[in-house]
PDB file of C-alpha atoms in Angstrom:
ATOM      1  CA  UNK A   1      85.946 103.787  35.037  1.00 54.00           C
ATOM      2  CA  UNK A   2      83.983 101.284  33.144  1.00 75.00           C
ATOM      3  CA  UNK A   3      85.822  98.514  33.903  1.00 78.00           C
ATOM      4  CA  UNK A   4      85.515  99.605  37.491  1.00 77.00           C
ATOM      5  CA  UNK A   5      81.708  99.478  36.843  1.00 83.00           C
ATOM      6  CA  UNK A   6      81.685  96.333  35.477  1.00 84.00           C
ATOM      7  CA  UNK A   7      84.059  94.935  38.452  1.00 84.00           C
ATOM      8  CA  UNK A   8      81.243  96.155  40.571  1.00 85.00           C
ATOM      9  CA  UNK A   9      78.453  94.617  39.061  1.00 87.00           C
ATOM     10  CA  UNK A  10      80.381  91.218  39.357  1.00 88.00           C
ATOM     11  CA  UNK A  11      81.484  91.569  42.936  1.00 88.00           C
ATOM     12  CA  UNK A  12      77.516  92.589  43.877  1.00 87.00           C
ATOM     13  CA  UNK A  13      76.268  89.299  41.942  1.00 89.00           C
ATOM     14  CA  UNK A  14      78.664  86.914  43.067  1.00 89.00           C
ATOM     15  CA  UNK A  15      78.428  88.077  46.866  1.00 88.00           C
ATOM     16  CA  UNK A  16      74.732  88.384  46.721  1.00 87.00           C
ATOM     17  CA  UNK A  17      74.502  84.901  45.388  1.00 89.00           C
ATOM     18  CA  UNK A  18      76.994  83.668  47.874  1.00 86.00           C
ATOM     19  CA  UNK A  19      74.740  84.890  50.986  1.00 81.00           C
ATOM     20  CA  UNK A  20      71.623  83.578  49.049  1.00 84.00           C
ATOM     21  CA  UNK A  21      72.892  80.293  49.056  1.00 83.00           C
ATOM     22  CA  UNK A  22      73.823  80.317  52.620  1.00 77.00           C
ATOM     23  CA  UNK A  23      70.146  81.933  53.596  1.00 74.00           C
ATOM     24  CA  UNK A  24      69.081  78.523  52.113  1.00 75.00           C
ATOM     25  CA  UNK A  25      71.199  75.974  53.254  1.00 69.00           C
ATOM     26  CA  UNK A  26      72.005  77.418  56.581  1.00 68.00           C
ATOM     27  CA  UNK A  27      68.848  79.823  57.399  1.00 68.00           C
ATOM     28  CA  UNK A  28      71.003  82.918  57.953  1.00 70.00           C
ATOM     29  CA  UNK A  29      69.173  85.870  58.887  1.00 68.00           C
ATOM     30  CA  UNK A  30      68.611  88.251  55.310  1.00 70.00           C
ATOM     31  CA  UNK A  31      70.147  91.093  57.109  1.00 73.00           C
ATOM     32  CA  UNK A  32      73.961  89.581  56.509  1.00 67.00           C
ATOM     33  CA  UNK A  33      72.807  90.917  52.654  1.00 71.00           C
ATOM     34  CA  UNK A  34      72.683  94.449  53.926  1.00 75.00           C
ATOM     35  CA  UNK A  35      75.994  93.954  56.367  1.00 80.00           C
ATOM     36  CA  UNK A  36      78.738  91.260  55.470  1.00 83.00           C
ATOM     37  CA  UNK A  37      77.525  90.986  51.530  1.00 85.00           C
ATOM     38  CA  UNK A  38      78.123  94.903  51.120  1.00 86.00           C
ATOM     39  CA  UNK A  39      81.068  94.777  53.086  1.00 88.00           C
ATOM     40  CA  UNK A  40      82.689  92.261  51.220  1.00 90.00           C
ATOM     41  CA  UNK A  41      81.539  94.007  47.786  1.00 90.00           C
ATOM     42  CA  UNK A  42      83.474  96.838  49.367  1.00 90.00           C
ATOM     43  CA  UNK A  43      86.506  95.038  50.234  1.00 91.00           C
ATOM     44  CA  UNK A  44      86.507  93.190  46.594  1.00 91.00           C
ATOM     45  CA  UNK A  45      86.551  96.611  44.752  1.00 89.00           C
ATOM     46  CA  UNK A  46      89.603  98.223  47.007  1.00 90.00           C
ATOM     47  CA  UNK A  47      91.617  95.210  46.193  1.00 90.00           C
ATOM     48  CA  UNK A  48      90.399  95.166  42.359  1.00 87.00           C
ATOM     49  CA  UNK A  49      90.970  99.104  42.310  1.00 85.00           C
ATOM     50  CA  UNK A  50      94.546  98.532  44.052  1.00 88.00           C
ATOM     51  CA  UNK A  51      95.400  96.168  42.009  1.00 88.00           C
ATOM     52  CA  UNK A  52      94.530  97.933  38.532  1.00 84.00           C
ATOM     53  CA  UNK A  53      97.137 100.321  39.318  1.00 85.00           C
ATOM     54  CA  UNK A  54      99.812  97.713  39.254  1.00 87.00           C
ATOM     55  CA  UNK A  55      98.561  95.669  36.779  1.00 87.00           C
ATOM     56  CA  UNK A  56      98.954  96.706  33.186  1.00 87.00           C
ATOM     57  CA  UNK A  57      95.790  98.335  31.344  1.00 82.00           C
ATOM     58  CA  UNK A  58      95.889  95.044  28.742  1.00 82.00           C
ATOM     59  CA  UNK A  59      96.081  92.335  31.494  1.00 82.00           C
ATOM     60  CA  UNK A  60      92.880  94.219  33.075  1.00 82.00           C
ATOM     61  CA  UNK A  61      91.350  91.216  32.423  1.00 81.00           C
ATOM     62  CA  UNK A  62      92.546  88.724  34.777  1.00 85.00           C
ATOM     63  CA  UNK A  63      90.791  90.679  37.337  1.00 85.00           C
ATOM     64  CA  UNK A  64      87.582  88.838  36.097  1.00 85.00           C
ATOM     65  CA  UNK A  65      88.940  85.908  37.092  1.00 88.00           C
ATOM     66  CA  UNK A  66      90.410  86.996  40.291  1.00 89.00           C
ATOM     67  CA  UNK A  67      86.896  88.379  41.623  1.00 90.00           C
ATOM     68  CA  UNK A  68      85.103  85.368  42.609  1.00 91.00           C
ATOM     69  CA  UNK A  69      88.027  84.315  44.184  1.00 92.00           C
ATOM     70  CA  UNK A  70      87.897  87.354  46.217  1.00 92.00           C
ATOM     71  CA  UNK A  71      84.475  87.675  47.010  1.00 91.00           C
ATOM     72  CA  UNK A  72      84.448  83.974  48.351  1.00 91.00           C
ATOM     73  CA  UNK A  73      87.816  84.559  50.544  1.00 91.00           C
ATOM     74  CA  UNK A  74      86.602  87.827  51.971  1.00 91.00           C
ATOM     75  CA  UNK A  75      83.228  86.275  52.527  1.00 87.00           C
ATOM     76  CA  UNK A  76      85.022  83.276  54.435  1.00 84.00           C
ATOM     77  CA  UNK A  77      86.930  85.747  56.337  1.00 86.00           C
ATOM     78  CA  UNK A  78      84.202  87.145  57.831  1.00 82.00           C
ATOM     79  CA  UNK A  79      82.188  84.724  58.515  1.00 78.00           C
ATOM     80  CA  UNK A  80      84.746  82.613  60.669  1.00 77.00           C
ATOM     81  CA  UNK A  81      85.362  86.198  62.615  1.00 78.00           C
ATOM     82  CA  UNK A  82      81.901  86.092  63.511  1.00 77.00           C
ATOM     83  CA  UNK A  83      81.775  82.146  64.633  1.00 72.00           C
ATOM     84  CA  UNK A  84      84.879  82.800  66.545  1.00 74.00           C
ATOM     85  CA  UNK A  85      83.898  85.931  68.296  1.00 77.00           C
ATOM     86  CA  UNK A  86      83.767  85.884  71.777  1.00 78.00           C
ATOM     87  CA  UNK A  87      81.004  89.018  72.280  1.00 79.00           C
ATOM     88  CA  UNK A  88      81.067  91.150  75.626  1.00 82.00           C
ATOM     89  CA  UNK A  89      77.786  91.016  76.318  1.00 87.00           C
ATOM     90  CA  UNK A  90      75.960  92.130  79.597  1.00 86.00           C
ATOM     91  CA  UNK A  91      73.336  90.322  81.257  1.00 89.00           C
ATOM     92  CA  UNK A  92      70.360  91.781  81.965  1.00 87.00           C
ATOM     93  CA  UNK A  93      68.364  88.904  83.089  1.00 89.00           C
ATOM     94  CA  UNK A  94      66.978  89.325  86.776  1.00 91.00           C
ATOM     95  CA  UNK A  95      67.353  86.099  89.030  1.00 89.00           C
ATOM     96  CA  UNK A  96      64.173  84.814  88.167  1.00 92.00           C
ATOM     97  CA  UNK A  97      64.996  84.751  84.736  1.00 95.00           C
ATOM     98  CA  UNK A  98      66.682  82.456  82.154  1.00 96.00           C
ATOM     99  CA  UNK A  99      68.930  83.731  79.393  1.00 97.00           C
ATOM    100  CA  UNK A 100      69.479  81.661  75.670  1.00 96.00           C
ATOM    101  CA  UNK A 101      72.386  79.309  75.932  1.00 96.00           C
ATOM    102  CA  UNK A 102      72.947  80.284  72.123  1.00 94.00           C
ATOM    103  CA  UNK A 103      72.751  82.010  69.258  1.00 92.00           C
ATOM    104  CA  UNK A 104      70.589  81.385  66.678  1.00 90.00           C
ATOM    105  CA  UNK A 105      66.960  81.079  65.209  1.00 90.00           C
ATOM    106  CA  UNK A 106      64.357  78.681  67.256  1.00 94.00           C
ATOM    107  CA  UNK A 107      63.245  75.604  65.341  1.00 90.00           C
ATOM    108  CA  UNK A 108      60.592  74.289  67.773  1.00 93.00           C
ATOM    109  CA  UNK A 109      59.108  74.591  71.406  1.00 95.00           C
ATOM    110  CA  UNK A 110      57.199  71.611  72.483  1.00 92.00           C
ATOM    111  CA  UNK A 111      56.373  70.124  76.309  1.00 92.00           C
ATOM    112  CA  UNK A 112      57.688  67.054  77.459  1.00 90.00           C
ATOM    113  CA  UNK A 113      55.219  65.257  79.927  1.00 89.00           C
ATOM    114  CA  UNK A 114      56.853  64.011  83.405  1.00 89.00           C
ATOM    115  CA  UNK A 115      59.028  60.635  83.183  1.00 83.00           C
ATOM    116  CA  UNK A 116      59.170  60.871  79.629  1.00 84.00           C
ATOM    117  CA  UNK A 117      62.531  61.387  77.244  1.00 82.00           C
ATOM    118  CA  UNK A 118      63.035  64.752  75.753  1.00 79.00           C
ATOM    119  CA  UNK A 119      62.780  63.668  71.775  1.00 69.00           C
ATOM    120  CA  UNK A 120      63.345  65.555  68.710  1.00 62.00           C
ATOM    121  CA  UNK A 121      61.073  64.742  65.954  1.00 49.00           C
ATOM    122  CA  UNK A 122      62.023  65.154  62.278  1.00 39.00           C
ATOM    123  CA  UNK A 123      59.929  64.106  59.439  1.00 35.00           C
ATOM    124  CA  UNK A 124      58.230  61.548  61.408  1.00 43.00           C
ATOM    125  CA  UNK A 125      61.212  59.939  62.833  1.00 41.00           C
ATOM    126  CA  UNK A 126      62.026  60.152  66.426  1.00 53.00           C
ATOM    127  CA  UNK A 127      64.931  61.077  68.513  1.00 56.00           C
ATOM    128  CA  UNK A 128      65.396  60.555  71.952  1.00 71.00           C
ATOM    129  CA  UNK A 129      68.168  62.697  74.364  1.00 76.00           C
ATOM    130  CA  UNK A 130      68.144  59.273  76.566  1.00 74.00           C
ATOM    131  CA  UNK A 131      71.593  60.490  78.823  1.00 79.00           C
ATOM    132  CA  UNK A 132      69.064  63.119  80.167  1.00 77.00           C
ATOM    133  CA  UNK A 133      67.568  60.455  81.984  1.00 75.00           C
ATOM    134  CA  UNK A 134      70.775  60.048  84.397  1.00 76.00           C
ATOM    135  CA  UNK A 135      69.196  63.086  86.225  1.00 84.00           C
ATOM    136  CA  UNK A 136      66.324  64.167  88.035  1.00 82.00           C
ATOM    137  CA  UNK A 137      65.196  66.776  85.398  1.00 88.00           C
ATOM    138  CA  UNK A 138      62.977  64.472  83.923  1.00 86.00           C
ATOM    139  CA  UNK A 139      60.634  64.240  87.387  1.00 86.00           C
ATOM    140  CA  UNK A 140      58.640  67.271  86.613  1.00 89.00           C
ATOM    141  CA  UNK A 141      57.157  68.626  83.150  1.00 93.00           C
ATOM    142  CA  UNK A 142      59.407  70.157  80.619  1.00 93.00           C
ATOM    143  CA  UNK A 143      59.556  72.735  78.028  1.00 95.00           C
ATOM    144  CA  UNK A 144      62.378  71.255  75.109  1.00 95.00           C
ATOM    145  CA  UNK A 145      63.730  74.177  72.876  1.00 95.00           C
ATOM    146  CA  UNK A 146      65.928  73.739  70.105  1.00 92.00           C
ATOM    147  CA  UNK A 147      68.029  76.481  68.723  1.00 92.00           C
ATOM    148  CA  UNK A 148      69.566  76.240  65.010  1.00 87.00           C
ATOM    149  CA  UNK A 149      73.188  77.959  64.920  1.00 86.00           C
ATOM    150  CA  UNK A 150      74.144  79.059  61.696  1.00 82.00           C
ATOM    151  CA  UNK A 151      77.884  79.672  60.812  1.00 78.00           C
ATOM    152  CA  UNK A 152      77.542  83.220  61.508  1.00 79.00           C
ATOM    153  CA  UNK A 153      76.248  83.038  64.777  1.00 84.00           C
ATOM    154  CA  UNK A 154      78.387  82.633  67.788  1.00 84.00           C
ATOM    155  CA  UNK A 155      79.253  79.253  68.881  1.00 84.00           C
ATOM    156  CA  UNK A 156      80.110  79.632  72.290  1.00 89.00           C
ATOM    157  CA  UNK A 157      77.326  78.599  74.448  1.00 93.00           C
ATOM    158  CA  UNK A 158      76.705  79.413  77.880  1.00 95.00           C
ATOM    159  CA  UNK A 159      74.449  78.581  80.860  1.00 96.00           C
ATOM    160  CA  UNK A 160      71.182  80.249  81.121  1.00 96.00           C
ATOM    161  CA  UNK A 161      71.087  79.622  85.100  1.00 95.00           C
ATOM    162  CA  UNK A 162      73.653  79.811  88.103  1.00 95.00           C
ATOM    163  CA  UNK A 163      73.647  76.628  89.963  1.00 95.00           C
ATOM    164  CA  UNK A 164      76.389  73.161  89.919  1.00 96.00           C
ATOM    165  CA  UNK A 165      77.003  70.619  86.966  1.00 95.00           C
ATOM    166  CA  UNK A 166      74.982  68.118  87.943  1.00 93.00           C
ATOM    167  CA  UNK A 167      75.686  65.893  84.626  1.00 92.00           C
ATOM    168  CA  UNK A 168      78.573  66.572  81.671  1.00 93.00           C
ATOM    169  CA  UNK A 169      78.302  63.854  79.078  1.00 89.00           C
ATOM    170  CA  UNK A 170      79.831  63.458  75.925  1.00 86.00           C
ATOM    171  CA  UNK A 171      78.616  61.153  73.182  1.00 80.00           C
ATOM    172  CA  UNK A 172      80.611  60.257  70.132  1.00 79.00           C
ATOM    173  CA  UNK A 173      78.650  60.157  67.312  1.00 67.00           C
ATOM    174  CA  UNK A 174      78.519  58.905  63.550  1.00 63.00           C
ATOM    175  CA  UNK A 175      78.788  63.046  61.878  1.00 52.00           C
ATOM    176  CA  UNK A 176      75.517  62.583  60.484  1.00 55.00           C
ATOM    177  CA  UNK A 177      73.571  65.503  58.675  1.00 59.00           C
ATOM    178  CA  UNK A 178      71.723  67.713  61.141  1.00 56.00           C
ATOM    179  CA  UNK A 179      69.049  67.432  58.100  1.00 59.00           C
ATOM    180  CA  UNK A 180      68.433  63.352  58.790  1.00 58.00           C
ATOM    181  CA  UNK A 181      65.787  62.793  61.555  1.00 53.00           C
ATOM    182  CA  UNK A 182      68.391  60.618  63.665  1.00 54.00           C
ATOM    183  CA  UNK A 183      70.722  63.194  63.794  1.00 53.00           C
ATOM    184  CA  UNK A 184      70.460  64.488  67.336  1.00 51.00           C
ATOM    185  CA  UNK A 185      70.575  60.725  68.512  1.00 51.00           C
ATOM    186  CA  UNK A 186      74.189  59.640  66.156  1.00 64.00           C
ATOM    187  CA  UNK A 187      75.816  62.806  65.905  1.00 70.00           C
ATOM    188  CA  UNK A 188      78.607  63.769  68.248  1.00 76.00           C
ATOM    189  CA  UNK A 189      76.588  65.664  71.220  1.00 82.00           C
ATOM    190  CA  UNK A 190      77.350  66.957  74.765  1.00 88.00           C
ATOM    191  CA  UNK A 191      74.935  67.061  77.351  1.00 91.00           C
ATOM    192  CA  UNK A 192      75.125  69.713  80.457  1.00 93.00           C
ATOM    193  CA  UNK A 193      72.663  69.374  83.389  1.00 94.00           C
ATOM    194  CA  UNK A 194      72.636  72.521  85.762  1.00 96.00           C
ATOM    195  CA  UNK A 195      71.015  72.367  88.901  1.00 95.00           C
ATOM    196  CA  UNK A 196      70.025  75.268  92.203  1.00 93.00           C
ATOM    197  CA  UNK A 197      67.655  75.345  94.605  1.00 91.00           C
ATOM    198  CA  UNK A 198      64.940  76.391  91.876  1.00 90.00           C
ATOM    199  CA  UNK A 199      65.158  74.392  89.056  1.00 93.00           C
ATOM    200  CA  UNK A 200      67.093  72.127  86.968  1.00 93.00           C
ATOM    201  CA  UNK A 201      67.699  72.199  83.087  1.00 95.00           C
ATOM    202  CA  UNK A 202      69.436  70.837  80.039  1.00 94.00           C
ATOM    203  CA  UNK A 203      71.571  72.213  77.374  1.00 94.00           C
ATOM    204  CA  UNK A 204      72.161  69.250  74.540  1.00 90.00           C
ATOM    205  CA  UNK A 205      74.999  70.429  71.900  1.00 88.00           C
ATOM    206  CA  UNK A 206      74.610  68.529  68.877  1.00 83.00           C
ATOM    207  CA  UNK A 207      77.138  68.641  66.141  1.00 79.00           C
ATOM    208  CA  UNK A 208      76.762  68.346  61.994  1.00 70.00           C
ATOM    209  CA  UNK A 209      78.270  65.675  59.794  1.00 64.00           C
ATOM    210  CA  UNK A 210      81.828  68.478  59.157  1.00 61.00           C
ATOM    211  CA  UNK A 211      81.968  68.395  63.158  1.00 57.00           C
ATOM    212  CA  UNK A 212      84.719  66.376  64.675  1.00 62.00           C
ATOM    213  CA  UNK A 213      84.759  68.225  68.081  1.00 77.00           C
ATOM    214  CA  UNK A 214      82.844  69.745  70.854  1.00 83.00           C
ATOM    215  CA  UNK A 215      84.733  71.811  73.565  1.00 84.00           C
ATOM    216  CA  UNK A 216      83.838  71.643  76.856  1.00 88.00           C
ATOM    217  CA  UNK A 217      85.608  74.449  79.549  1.00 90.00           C
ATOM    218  CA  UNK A 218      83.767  72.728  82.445  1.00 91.00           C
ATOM    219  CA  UNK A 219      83.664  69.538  84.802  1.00 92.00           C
ATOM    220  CA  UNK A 220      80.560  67.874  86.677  1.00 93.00           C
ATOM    221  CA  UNK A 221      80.747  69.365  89.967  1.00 92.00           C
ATOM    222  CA  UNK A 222      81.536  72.230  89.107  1.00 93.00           C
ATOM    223  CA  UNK A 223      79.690  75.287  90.092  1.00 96.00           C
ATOM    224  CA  UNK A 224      78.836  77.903  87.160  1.00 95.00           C
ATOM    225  CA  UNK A 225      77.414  81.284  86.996  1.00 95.00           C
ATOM    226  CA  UNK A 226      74.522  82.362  85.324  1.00 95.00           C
ATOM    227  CA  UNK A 227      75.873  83.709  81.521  1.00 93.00           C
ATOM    228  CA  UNK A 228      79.495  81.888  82.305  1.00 94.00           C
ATOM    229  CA  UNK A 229      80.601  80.212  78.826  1.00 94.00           C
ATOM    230  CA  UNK A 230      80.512  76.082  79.311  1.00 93.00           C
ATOM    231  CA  UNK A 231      81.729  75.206  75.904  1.00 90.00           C
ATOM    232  CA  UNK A 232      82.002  75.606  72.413  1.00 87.00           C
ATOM    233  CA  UNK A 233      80.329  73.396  69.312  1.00 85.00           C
ATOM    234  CA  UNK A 234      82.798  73.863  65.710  1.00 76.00           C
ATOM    235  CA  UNK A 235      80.849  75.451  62.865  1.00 67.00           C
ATOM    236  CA  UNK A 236      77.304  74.041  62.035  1.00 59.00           C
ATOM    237  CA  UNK A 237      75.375  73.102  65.070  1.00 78.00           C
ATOM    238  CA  UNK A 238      71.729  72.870  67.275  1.00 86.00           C
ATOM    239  CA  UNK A 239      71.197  73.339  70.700  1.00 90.00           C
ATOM    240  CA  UNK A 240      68.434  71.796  72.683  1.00 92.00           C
ATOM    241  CA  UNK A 241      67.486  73.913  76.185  1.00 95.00           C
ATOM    242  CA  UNK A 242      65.196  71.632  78.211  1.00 95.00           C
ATOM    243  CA  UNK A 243      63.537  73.888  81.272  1.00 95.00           C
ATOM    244  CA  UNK A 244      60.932  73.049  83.445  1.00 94.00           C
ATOM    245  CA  UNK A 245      56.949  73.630  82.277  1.00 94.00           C
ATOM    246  CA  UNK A 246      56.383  76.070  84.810  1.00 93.00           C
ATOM    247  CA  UNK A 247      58.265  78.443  83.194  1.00 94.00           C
ATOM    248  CA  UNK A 248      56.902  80.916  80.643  1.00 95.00           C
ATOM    249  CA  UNK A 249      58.722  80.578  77.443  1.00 96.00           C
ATOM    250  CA  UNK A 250      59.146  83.973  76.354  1.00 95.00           C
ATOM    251  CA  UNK A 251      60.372  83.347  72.218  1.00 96.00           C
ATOM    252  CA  UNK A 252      59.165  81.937  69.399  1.00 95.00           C
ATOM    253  CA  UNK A 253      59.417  79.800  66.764  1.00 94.00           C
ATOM    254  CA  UNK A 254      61.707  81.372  63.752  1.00 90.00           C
ATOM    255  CA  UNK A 255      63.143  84.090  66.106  1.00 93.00           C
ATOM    256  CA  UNK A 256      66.409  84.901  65.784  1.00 92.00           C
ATOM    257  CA  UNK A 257      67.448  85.009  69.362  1.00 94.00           C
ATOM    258  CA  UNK A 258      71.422  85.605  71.301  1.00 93.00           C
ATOM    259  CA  UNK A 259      73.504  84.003  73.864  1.00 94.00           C
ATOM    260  CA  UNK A 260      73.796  85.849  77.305  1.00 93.00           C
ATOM    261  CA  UNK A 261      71.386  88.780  75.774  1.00 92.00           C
ATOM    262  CA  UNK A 262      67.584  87.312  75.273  1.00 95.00           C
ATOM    263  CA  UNK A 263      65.483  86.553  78.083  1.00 96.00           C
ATOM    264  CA  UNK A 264      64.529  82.967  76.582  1.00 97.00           C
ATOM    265  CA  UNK A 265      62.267  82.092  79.649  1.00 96.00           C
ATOM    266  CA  UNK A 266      61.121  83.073  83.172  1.00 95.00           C
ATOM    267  CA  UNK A 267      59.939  81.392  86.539  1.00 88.00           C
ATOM    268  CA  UNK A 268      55.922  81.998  87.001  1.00 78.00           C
TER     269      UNK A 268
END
């Protein structure tokens, strides 16, 4: 039983340290140390207490050294269940309402004046989403949201209005760090331009330095339904949502917000 204990105290270190980390680097929401941290602290010890019984009492401990290895598997395991999820979620949005194209936490809200390029500013540097211009989005005032997707959020993005695919652009990029100001403008990115009788609005998908692909389950011309999934960005990623001013943005900045689920904005 003390040996148990002390396989316990391990597993709880090395897991909490492991989602710790990944709070840092990737801004995961604390609450995975309450859900997938204990989880996988529970899943360590059932395959530590399995295995004692089949191991030897004097070879007890290799466990030691088979615990970190377990706690980063299991920890792996579930977080590529929850990037590859596909959740059933139901739209409550009424028509004159615009639902989050992703999941994640927002880094920044800022207006974009009419004419001008939709740019994302890091540390000074500037960015600019210059395909956007190919449209006529860019004729009226915007509001330019961007969304930070951690590894445990979903990665399926979808549109946040009905209307037709106005513009579906792909840019190859150089798989620079999302962390470098000229990211957004060098990194692999996809561009989706939606367009009905109301409004027109942008979803940018912009890919980190391990990306090498962006999926896209759509075609300019296309029509597409409010909620419908339009593609898919692989692990680390940002979305930028460009709406028009009139709307009311109805997050903020740090919020953890979801896909399909939060009302993001409305029409006044």
């Amino acid at each position: 039983m003390n040996t148990l204990m002390i396989f316990l105290f391990e597993s709880l270190i090395l897991s909490t340290l492991t989602y710790l980390y990944l709070h840092k680097k990737t801004r995961i929401s604390l609450k995975f140390l309450y859900l997938d941290n204990l989880m996988v602290v529970a899943l360590t010890m059932l395959i530590c207490y399995l295995l004692s019984k089949i191991i030897p009492v004097d070879y007890h401990w290799v466990l030691f050294l088979v615990i970190p290895a377990l706690v980063l598997g299991i920890a792996f395991g579930l977080t590529m269940i929850r990037f590859w999820r596909t959740p059933n979620r139901k739209i409550k949005a009424n028509a004159s309402e615009l639902i989050s194209p992703a999941d994640g936490n927002v880094l920044y809200i800022k207006k974009v004046e009419k004419g001008e390029v939709p740019v994302s500013i890091k540390k000074g540097l500037e960015a600019k989403l210059d395909e956007i211009t190919q449209t006529d989005i860019l004729e009226t005032p915007c509001w330019l949201i961007g969304i930070n997707m951690t590894p445990f959020d979903v990665h399926k993005n979808c549109s946040p209005i009905e209307g037709k695919i106005v513009l579906n652009k792909h840019i190859s990029g150089k798989f620079l760090s999302l962390k470098e100001p000229k990211a957004i403008v060098e990194n692999e990115r996809n561009t989706l331009v939606v367009k009905n009788d109301d409004m027109t609005i942008g979803i940018v998908q912009t890919a980190s330095k391990l990306v090498r692909r962006i999926d896209s389950y759509v075609k300019e011309g296309n029509a597409i339904e409010k909620g419908e999934w339009f593609g898919m960005i692989r692990f680390g990623s940002q979305v930028d949502l460009i709406i028009p001013a009139s709307c009311k943005v109805n997050v903020e900045i740090g919020q953890q917000i979801y896909a399909k689920s939060t009302i993001i904005a409305s029409k006044n």
